Coordinates of C-alpha atoms in Angstrom, one line a residue:
M4 CA 5.6 27.0 68.7
S5 CA 6.2 24.7 71.6
P6 CA 6.6 26.2 75.1
I7 CA 9.8 26.2 77.1
P8 CA 9.6 24.5 80.4
V9 CA 10.2 27.6 82.4
D10 CA 6.8 29.0 81.6
P11 CA 4.5 29.3 84.5
R12 CA 1.7 27.1 83.4
K13 CA 1.8 25.1 80.1
G14 CA -0.7 -4.4 65.5
G15 CA 2.0 -6.6 66.3
Q16 CA 3.1 -8.5 69.3
R17 CA 4.3 -6.2 72.1
S18 CA 7.2 -6.6 74.4
V19 CA 8.0 -4.7 77.6
V20 CA 11.3 -2.9 78.2
P21 CA 12.8 -4.8 81.1
E22 CA 13.8 -3.0 84.3
P23 CA 17.5 -3.0 84.7
A24 CA 19.0 -4.5 87.9
R25 CA 20.3 -1.1 89.0
R26 CA 18.6 2.2 88.2
R27 CA 20.8 5.1 87.2
R28 CA 20.4 7.9 89.8
P29 CA 20.8 11.5 88.7
G30 CA 24.3 12.5 89.3
P31 CA 25.7 16.1 89.0
S32 CA 23.8 17.8 86.2
R33 CA 25.6 18.3 82.9
Y34 CA 23.6 21.5 82.8
A35 CA 24.3 22.7 86.3
V36 CA 23.8 26.5 86.0
A37 CA 22.1 29.1 88.0
P38 CA 18.4 29.6 87.3
V39 CA 18.9 32.9 85.6
C40 CA 21.6 31.5 83.4
L41 CA 19.4 28.5 82.6
L42 CA 16.6 30.8 81.5
I43 CA 19.0 32.7 79.2
L44 CA 20.2 29.4 77.7
L45 CA 16.6 28.2 77.1
L46 CA 15.6 31.4 75.5
A47 CA 18.7 31.6 73.3
G48 CA 18.2 30.7 69.7
S49 CA 17.4 32.4 66.4
P50 CA 15.9 31.3 63.1
G51 CA 18.1 28.7 61.4
A52 CA 17.2 29.9 57.9
A53 CA 16.0 33.2 56.5
G54 CA 12.3 33.6 57.0
A55 CA 11.9 30.6 59.3
A56 CA 9.6 31.0 62.2
P57 CA 11.4 30.5 65.6
A58 CA 10.7 28.0 68.2
G59 CA 8.1 28.7 70.8
P60 CA 6.6 27.7 74.1
H61 CA 6.8 24.0 73.8
D62 CA 10.3 23.8 72.3
A63 CA 12.7 26.6 73.1
G64 CA 15.7 27.1 70.9
A65 CA 14.4 25.9 67.5
T66 CA 17.6 27.0 66.0
S67 CA 21.1 28.0 67.1
T68 CA 23.5 30.8 66.2
G69 CA 26.5 28.8 67.2
A70 CA 25.7 25.6 69.1
T71 CA 28.2 22.9 68.5
V72 CA 27.8 19.1 68.4
P73 CA 30.9 17.2 69.4
T74 CA 32.8 15.1 66.9
P75 CA 31.3 11.5 66.7
D76 CA 33.0 9.1 69.0
D77 CA 34.5 7.0 66.2
A78 CA 35.9 10.0 64.3
A79 CA 39.5 9.7 63.3
V80 CA 41.9 11.3 65.7
T81 CA 44.6 13.5 64.3
T82 CA 47.8 14.7 66.0
D83 CA 47.1 18.3 64.9
A84 CA 44.4 20.1 66.9
P85 CA 41.9 21.6 64.6
A86 CA 41.5 25.4 64.5
A87 CA 38.7 26.8 66.6
P88 CA 35.7 27.5 64.4
T89 CA 35.3 31.1 63.4
T90 CA 31.9 30.9 61.6
Q91 CA 28.6 29.3 62.3
A92 CA 29.1 27.0 59.3
E93 CA 32.4 25.7 60.7
A94 CA 30.8 25.1 64.1
R95 CA 28.0 23.0 62.5
P96 CA 28.1 19.2 63.4
R97 CA 29.4 17.0 60.7
I98 CA 27.5 13.9 59.4
R99 CA 29.8 10.9 59.3
G100 CA 30.4 9.4 55.9
L101 CA 28.8 6.0 55.2
A102 CA 31.0 3.0 54.8
T103 CA 28.6 1.6 52.2
P104 CA 25.8 3.4 50.3
L105 CA 22.5 3.7 52.1
G106 CA 20.1 1.2 50.8
Q107 CA 16.4 0.7 51.2
V108 CA 15.6 1.0 54.9
A109 CA 13.1 -1.8 54.5
D110 CA 16.0 -4.1 53.6
G111 CA 17.8 -3.4 56.9
V112 CA 18.0 -6.1 59.6
L113 CA 15.0 -5.8 61.9
P114 CA 16.2 -5.6 65.5
T115 CA 15.0 -8.3 67.9
R116 CA 12.8 -7.2 70.8
D117 CA 15.1 -8.4 73.5
S118 CA 18.3 -7.0 72.1
L119 CA 16.7 -3.6 71.3
S120 CA 15.1 -3.4 74.8
A121 CA 18.5 -4.2 76.4
A122 CA 20.2 -1.5 74.2
V123 CA 18.0 1.3 75.6
S124 CA 17.1 0.1 79.0
D125 CA 19.9 2.0 80.8
E126 CA 18.9 5.3 79.1
L127 CA 15.2 4.8 79.9
A128 CA 16.0 4.1 83.5
S129 CA 17.4 7.7 84.0
D130 CA 15.8 9.2 87.1
W131 CA 15.9 12.6 85.3
L132 CA 12.8 11.3 83.5
G133 CA 10.7 11.3 86.7
P134 CA 8.5 8.6 88.1
E135 CA 8.7 5.3 86.3
D136 CA 4.9 5.2 85.9
R137 CA 4.9 8.5 84.0
R138 CA 7.5 7.5 81.4
A139 CA 5.8 6.3 78.2
V140 CA 7.8 4.8 75.4
T141 CA 7.0 2.9 72.2
I142 CA 9.5 1.9 69.5
R143 CA 8.3 0.4 66.2
D144 CA 9.5 -0.9 62.9
A145 CA 8.5 1.9 60.5
M146 CA 7.8 -0.3 57.6
T147 CA 5.6 -2.9 59.3
G148 CA 4.5 -1.1 62.5
E149 CA 5.7 -4.1 64.6
H150 CA 6.2 -3.2 68.2
L151 CA 9.8 -3.7 69.3
A152 CA 9.7 -2.1 72.7
D153 CA 6.9 -0.6 74.8
R154 CA 6.6 0.9 78.3
N155 CA 3.3 2.5 79.4
A156 CA 2.6 2.9 75.6
D157 CA -1.1 3.1 76.1
L158 CA -1.0 5.4 79.1
L159 CA -2.7 8.7 78.7
V160 CA 0.1 11.3 79.0
T161 CA 0.5 15.0 78.3
P162 CA 2.2 15.0 74.9
A163 CA 3.0 18.8 74.6
S164 CA 4.0 19.7 71.1
T165 CA 4.0 16.1 69.7
T166 CA 0.3 16.7 69.6
K167 CA 1.1 18.6 66.4
I168 CA 1.9 15.3 64.7
L169 CA -1.8 14.3 65.0
A170 CA -2.9 17.8 63.9
A171 CA -0.7 17.6 60.8
A172 CA -2.1 14.2 59.9
A173 CA -5.6 15.7 59.9
V174 CA -4.6 18.9 58.1
V175 CA -3.3 17.0 55.0
Q176 CA -6.7 15.3 54.8
G177 CA -8.5 18.6 54.5
L178 CA -5.9 20.6 52.6
P179 CA -4.0 19.0 49.7
P180 CA -0.3 19.4 50.1
G181 CA 0.0 21.3 46.9
R182 CA -2.7 23.9 47.7
T183 CA -1.6 27.5 48.1
F184 CA -3.3 30.3 49.9
T185 CA -4.4 33.3 47.8
T186 CA -4.3 36.9 49.1
R187 CA -6.3 39.3 46.9
V188 CA -6.9 42.9 46.4
V189 CA -10.3 43.8 45.0
A190 CA -12.2 47.0 44.1
G191 CA -14.3 48.5 46.9
T192 CA -17.7 50.2 46.7
T193 CA -16.2 53.2 44.8
P194 CA -13.3 53.4 42.4
Q195 CA -11.2 55.1 45.2
D196 CA -11.7 52.1 47.5
V197 CA -9.5 49.0 47.5
V198 CA -10.0 46.0 49.8
L199 CA -7.1 43.7 50.9
V200 CA -8.7 40.3 51.3
A201 CA -7.2 37.7 53.6
G202 CA -6.8 34.2 52.3
G203 CA -4.9 32.2 54.9
D204 CA -1.3 33.4 54.3
M205 CA 0.2 34.6 57.6
L206 CA 3.7 34.6 56.2
L207 CA 3.8 37.5 53.9
A208 CA 7.0 39.6 53.5
R209 CA 6.7 43.3 54.3
G210 CA 8.5 44.2 51.0
E211 CA 8.9 42.1 47.9
G212 CA 8.5 38.4 48.2
D213 CA 11.0 35.7 47.5
P214 CA 9.7 32.8 45.4
E215 CA 12.3 30.5 46.8
Q216 CA 11.2 31.0 50.4
V217 CA 8.4 29.5 52.4
A218 CA 8.0 32.4 54.8
G219 CA 7.8 35.5 52.6
R220 CA 7.0 33.8 49.3
L221 CA 4.5 36.7 48.6
G222 CA 5.2 40.2 49.7
A223 CA 2.9 43.2 50.5
A224 CA 5.0 45.2 48.0
D225 CA 4.2 42.6 45.3
L226 CA 0.4 43.1 45.9
A227 CA 0.9 46.9 46.0
A228 CA 2.8 47.0 42.7
R229 CA 0.1 44.9 41.0
T230 CA -2.6 47.0 42.5
A231 CA -1.0 50.2 41.3
R232 CA -0.8 48.9 37.8
S233 CA -4.5 47.9 37.8
L234 CA -5.5 51.3 39.2
Q235 CA -3.4 53.1 36.5
D236 CA -5.0 50.9 33.8
Q237 CA -8.5 51.9 35.0
G238 CA -7.6 55.6 35.1
V239 CA -8.2 55.8 38.9
T240 CA -6.8 59.1 40.2
G241 CA -7.0 60.9 43.5
P242 CA -6.4 59.3 46.9
V243 CA -7.5 55.7 47.4
T244 CA -8.7 54.2 50.7
V245 CA -7.5 50.8 51.9
H246 CA -9.8 48.4 53.6
L247 CA -9.5 44.9 55.1
D248 CA -11.7 41.8 54.5
L249 CA -11.1 39.2 57.2
D250 CA -14.0 36.9 56.5
H251 CA -11.8 34.0 55.4
V252 CA -12.2 31.2 58.0
A253 CA -13.0 33.7 60.7
G254 CA -12.4 32.7 64.3
P255 CA -10.9 33.8 67.6
D256 CA -7.3 35.0 67.3
V257 CA -6.6 33.6 70.9
L258 CA -7.9 30.3 72.0
D259 CA -10.1 30.3 75.1
S260 CA -7.9 27.6 76.6
W261 CA -4.7 29.7 76.3
T262 CA -3.6 31.9 79.2
D263 CA -2.7 35.6 78.6
F264 CA 0.8 34.7 79.5
W265 CA 1.4 32.6 76.4
V266 CA 0.4 35.4 74.1
S267 CA 1.9 38.4 76.0
E268 CA 5.3 36.7 76.4
G269 CA 5.4 35.5 72.8
Y270 CA 5.2 31.7 73.4
T271 CA 2.4 31.8 70.8
G272 CA 1.2 34.3 68.3
R273 CA -2.3 35.1 67.3
V274 CA -4.3 32.8 65.1
V275 CA -4.9 34.9 62.0
Q276 CA -5.6 34.4 58.3
L277 CA -3.4 37.3 57.3
G278 CA 0.0 38.3 58.8
L279 CA 3.6 39.2 58.1
A280 CA 6.4 36.6 58.5
E281 CA 8.4 39.1 60.6
D282 CA 5.5 39.2 63.1
I283 CA 5.7 35.5 64.1
A284 CA 5.9 35.4 67.9
L285 CA 9.2 34.7 69.7
P286 CA 9.6 34.1 73.4
Q287 CA 9.9 37.5 75.0
A288 CA 9.1 39.1 71.6
P289 CA 5.3 38.7 71.2
S290 CA 3.5 39.3 67.9
P291 CA 1.5 42.5 67.4
A292 CA -1.9 42.8 68.9
D293 CA -3.5 42.9 65.4
P294 CA -1.3 41.3 62.7
P295 CA -3.7 41.9 59.8
Q296 CA -3.5 45.6 60.5
E297 CA 0.2 45.4 60.2
V298 CA -0.2 43.8 56.8
A299 CA -2.6 46.6 55.8
R300 CA -0.1 49.2 56.9
A301 CA 2.7 47.5 55.0
F302 CA 0.5 47.3 51.9
R303 CA -0.6 51.0 52.2
D304 CA 3.1 52.1 52.5
A305 CA 4.0 50.0 49.5
L306 CA 1.2 51.6 47.5
V307 CA 2.6 55.0 48.3
R308 CA 6.1 53.9 47.1
A309 CA 4.5 52.6 44.0
G310 CA 3.2 56.1 43.2
V311 CA -0.4 55.8 44.5
E312 CA -1.8 58.5 46.7
V313 CA -3.4 57.0 49.7
S314 CA -5.8 58.6 52.2
G315 CA -5.6 58.2 56.0
E316 CA -2.9 58.5 58.6
E317 CA 0.2 56.4 58.1
E318 CA -0.1 54.5 61.4
A319 CA -3.9 54.4 61.6
D320 CA -5.9 51.2 61.5
V321 CA -7.8 50.6 58.3
E322 CA -11.6 49.8 58.3
V323 CA -12.5 46.1 58.3
V324 CA -15.3 45.4 55.7
S325 CA -16.7 42.5 53.7
A326 CA -15.8 42.8 50.1
V327 CA -18.6 43.1 47.6
E328 CA -19.4 39.7 46.1
G329 CA -18.0 39.5 42.6
A330 CA -15.8 42.6 43.1
A331 CA -13.3 43.1 40.4
E332 CA -9.8 41.8 41.3
L333 CA -7.0 44.3 41.2
A334 CA -4.2 42.0 42.3
S335 CA -3.5 38.6 43.8
G336 CA -0.6 36.4 44.9
E337 CA 0.0 32.9 46.3
S338 CA 1.7 31.5 49.4
A339 CA 4.0 28.6 49.5
P340 CA 2.2 25.2 49.2
V341 CA 0.5 23.7 52.3
R342 CA 3.2 21.0 52.3
D343 CA 5.9 23.5 53.0
V344 CA 4.0 25.8 55.3
L345 CA 2.9 22.9 57.5
A346 CA 6.4 21.5 57.5
L347 CA 7.7 24.9 58.7
A348 CA 5.1 25.1 61.4
L349 CA 6.1 21.6 62.6
A350 CA 9.8 22.2 62.4
T351 CA 9.7 25.4 64.4
S352 CA 6.8 24.2 66.6
D353 CA 4.8 27.3 65.9
N354 CA 1.6 27.0 67.9
A355 CA -0.4 29.7 66.1
M356 CA 0.5 28.5 62.7
V357 CA -0.6 24.9 63.4
E358 CA -3.8 26.2 64.9
Q359 CA -4.4 28.3 61.8
L360 CA -3.8 25.5 59.4
A361 CA -6.0 23.1 61.4
R362 CA -8.8 25.7 61.4
Q363 CA -8.5 26.2 57.6
A364 CA -8.5 22.4 57.0
A365 CA -11.5 21.8 59.2
A366 CA -13.4 24.7 57.5
E367 CA -12.6 23.1 54.2
E368 CA -14.4 20.0 55.4
G369 CA -17.4 22.0 56.5
V370 CA -16.6 22.1 60.2
A371 CA -17.1 25.1 62.4
T372 CA -14.0 27.0 63.4
D373 CA -14.4 27.1 67.2
R374 CA -11.8 25.2 69.3
A375 CA -14.1 22.3 70.3
S376 CA -15.2 21.7 66.7
V377 CA -11.6 21.8 65.3
T378 CA -10.2 19.4 67.9
G379 CA -13.2 17.1 67.4
W380 CA -12.5 17.1 63.7
I381 CA -8.8 16.3 64.3
R382 CA -9.7 13.4 66.5
D383 CA -12.3 12.0 64.1
T384 CA -10.0 12.4 61.1
V385 CA -7.1 10.7 62.7
Q386 CA -9.2 7.8 63.8
E387 CA -11.1 7.4 60.5
A388 CA -8.3 8.2 57.9
Y389 CA -5.4 6.5 59.7
G390 CA -7.2 3.9 61.8
V391 CA -5.6 5.2 65.0
D392 CA -7.4 4.2 68.3
L393 CA -7.9 7.3 70.3
T394 CA -10.3 5.7 72.9
G395 CA -10.1 7.8 76.1
A396 CA -7.7 10.3 74.6
E397 CA -8.4 14.0 75.0
I398 CA -7.3 16.7 72.5
A399 CA -7.6 20.3 73.9
D400 CA -6.1 22.1 70.9
A401 CA -4.2 21.4 67.7
S402 CA -0.8 22.6 69.0
G403 CA -0.5 20.9 72.4
L404 CA -0.2 24.3 74.3
S405 CA -3.5 24.0 76.2
D406 CA -4.0 22.2 79.4
G407 CA -6.0 19.0 79.2
T408 CA -4.5 17.1 76.2
R409 CA -3.9 13.4 77.1
I410 CA -2.7 11.1 74.3
P411 CA -0.9 7.8 74.5
V412 CA 2.5 7.6 72.8
S413 CA 1.1 4.6 70.9
A414 CA -1.2 6.9 69.0
V415 CA 1.6 9.3 68.1
A416 CA 3.7 6.3 66.8
D417 CA 0.8 5.0 64.8
V418 CA 0.6 8.3 62.9
L419 CA 4.3 8.4 62.3
V420 CA 4.3 4.8 60.9
A421 CA 1.4 5.9 58.6
G422 CA 3.7 8.8 57.4
A423 CA 6.6 6.4 56.8
D424 CA 5.2 3.3 55.3
G425 CA 4.0 4.9 52.0
Q426 CA 0.3 4.4 52.7
H427 CA -0.4 8.1 53.3
P428 CA 1.7 10.0 50.8
A429 CA 0.3 13.4 51.7
L430 CA 1.5 13.1 55.3
Q431 CA 4.8 11.6 54.1
E432 CA 5.3 14.7 51.8
V433 CA 5.0 17.0 54.8
L434 CA 7.4 15.0 57.0
A435 CA 9.9 14.7 54.1
A436 CA 9.7 18.4 53.5
G437 CA 11.2 19.1 56.9
G438 CA 8.3 18.6 59.2
L439 CA 10.5 16.4 61.4
P440 CA 13.6 18.4 62.3
I441 CA 17.0 16.8 61.8
A442 CA 19.0 16.1 65.0
G443 CA 21.7 18.7 65.5
Y444 CA 20.7 20.7 62.4
T445 CA 17.3 22.1 61.9
G446 CA 14.2 23.4 63.7
T447 CA 13.7 22.6 67.3
L448 CA 16.5 19.9 67.1
A449 CA 19.2 22.4 66.1
T450 CA 20.4 22.7 69.7
R451 CA 19.7 19.1 70.7
F452 CA 22.0 16.0 70.4
H453 CA 25.0 18.1 71.3
L454 CA 26.9 15.9 73.7
P455 CA 29.4 13.2 72.6
V456 CA 26.9 10.5 73.8
H457 CA 24.4 11.8 71.3
A458 CA 26.7 11.8 68.3
A459 CA 25.2 8.7 66.6
G460 CA 21.9 10.5 66.2
V461 CA 23.2 13.7 64.6
G462 CA 22.1 14.0 61.1
N463 CA 20.3 10.7 61.4
A464 CA 17.3 11.1 63.7
R465 CA 14.3 13.3 62.6
A466 CA 11.9 14.1 65.4
K467 CA 9.2 16.4 66.7
T468 CA 10.0 17.8 70.1
G469 CA 7.6 18.7 72.9
S470 CA 8.1 20.7 76.1
L471 CA 5.8 22.1 78.8
P472 CA 6.4 22.7 82.4
N473 CA 7.5 19.3 83.8
V474 CA 7.0 17.6 80.4
T475 CA 9.4 16.5 77.7
S476 CA 8.5 14.5 74.6
L477 CA 10.2 13.3 71.5
A478 CA 8.7 11.4 68.5
G479 CA 10.2 10.6 65.1
T480 CA 12.3 8.3 63.1
V481 CA 15.9 7.0 63.2
V482 CA 17.9 4.6 61.1
T483 CA 19.8 1.8 63.0
A484 CA 23.4 0.8 62.3
E485 CA 21.9 -2.2 60.4
G486 CA 20.0 0.2 58.1
R487 CA 16.5 -0.3 59.5
L488 CA 14.1 2.6 59.9
L489 CA 12.5 2.8 63.3
V490 CA 9.7 5.0 64.7
F491 CA 9.8 6.1 68.3
A492 CA 7.5 8.1 70.6
M493 CA 8.5 9.0 74.1
T494 CA 7.0 11.2 76.8
A495 CA 7.9 11.9 80.4
D496 CA 5.3 14.2 81.9
R497 CA 6.4 14.5 85.5
I498 CA 10.0 15.6 85.3
G499 CA 11.7 18.0 87.8
E500 CA 12.1 21.7 87.8
D501 CA 14.9 24.0 86.5
G502 CA 17.9 22.1 85.0
A503 CA 16.1 18.8 85.2
V504 CA 14.4 19.6 81.9
L505 CA 17.7 19.8 80.1
E506 CA 18.8 16.5 81.6
A507 CA 15.5 14.9 80.7
R508 CA 15.8 16.0 77.1
S509 CA 19.3 14.7 77.0
A510 CA 18.1 11.3 78.3
L511 CA 15.6 11.0 75.5
D512 CA 18.3 12.1 73.0
E513 CA 20.5 9.3 74.4
V514 CA 17.8 6.7 73.8
V515 CA 17.6 7.8 70.1
A516 CA 21.3 7.8 69.8
Q517 CA 21.4 4.2 71.1
L518 CA 18.8 3.2 68.5
A519 CA 21.1 4.7 65.9
R520 CA 24.0 2.7 67.2
C521 CA 21.9 -0.5 67.4
G522 CA 23.3 -3.4 65.5
C523 CA 20.7 -5.6 67.2

């Protein structure tokens, strides 16, 4: 998850966006609220779909329970005032119908550099974005990678959660998008011992799983029912003892570069290879201290309901062991594919989930699982597999939560172009599966693009958000009025405090909305 900004801390020819004659000064904030109210607003938000992990420390409010997006500016005006919405569905923003069918975005008219720069110069001049020398922007043609506008594009800036775009690009190199994670139950050292073996699924359901969901595809109750049948077939009677094997891609559950605050306040969960979807961390609602033990308890309870006598106290921790090599399998189940798990992690900006996936992918490539090894692998993979120049860049973790990450927006845009132009189908699959939230609708963009000035971007733009104290970032794609797909990456890493973060986010949303309107 990406942190909210109130945490105490978290080739082609190029053209330059011209400076406007008059810079727009910050007027009265559209988000002028008392600090306490602001905190409540930032922390508001709930999962937008059943089983979806919520937004976190970089991007508060991954979803909304009732946020509205104003009607587009050019919507037809009626004489009868519409009834006030009474349900969340009615309050949802509406995507405007197309005058003509959407064709191939590669066939759209390519904006000229001068006209595009002029179209967004006013929005990029907003003083809510902080000092001019700390605003970094690049806008590209998605199909060719041609630079259409740049400002400080190669400046090393703090990207916050847009770091996850680079991590995702590396993950799909180590883990095929169709791969699933297997959770197993095997026989222990005696017939009365069973071992629950972690396999990388941290999104199990407590009860029965739902094969249509990403979070909760497999349930602890599913494994228990299968285990109960196997024990019955083997004639095992008497109480059984449940154990845990956590040897799969072992590593620290809290990165050494994270502060205690991030974990204790729920801005990130713990990096584990076995967990329940319901235990995903939320701001002000941290994950349990030991998520695998929560799974073990859920499994043990489900065994009892399945008619198996289980030894030990109901709430007691189970013993952690290493399963005997070649032990007989009693039960197993599969997670959702990597493609969908990674897309969920990106859409909800879940820090722990991205770190866990990066760790698994690095281990698959024979890399050690400590933080330095995993981040080094991400850097090397992005450079070698995608040809992205990361000279001078620093990657402190896979999620963007740690201090010390410095990446130019040009590198983020390079990866997005690689995911859009068809040359890297694995990355394209993840982004198409929802890895880039839809403006006004899903993930960390569900509560963004909500002012009338943003309307053109609603349902059009798809982007990864990033927020840290004094930092706001946005990187993704948008289709222009002429039907051309553009890639953008923007970061301002020295914005003001309190309500300034909302204004800064709004300014970036305005830039994207202008690109959507662009007939240039």
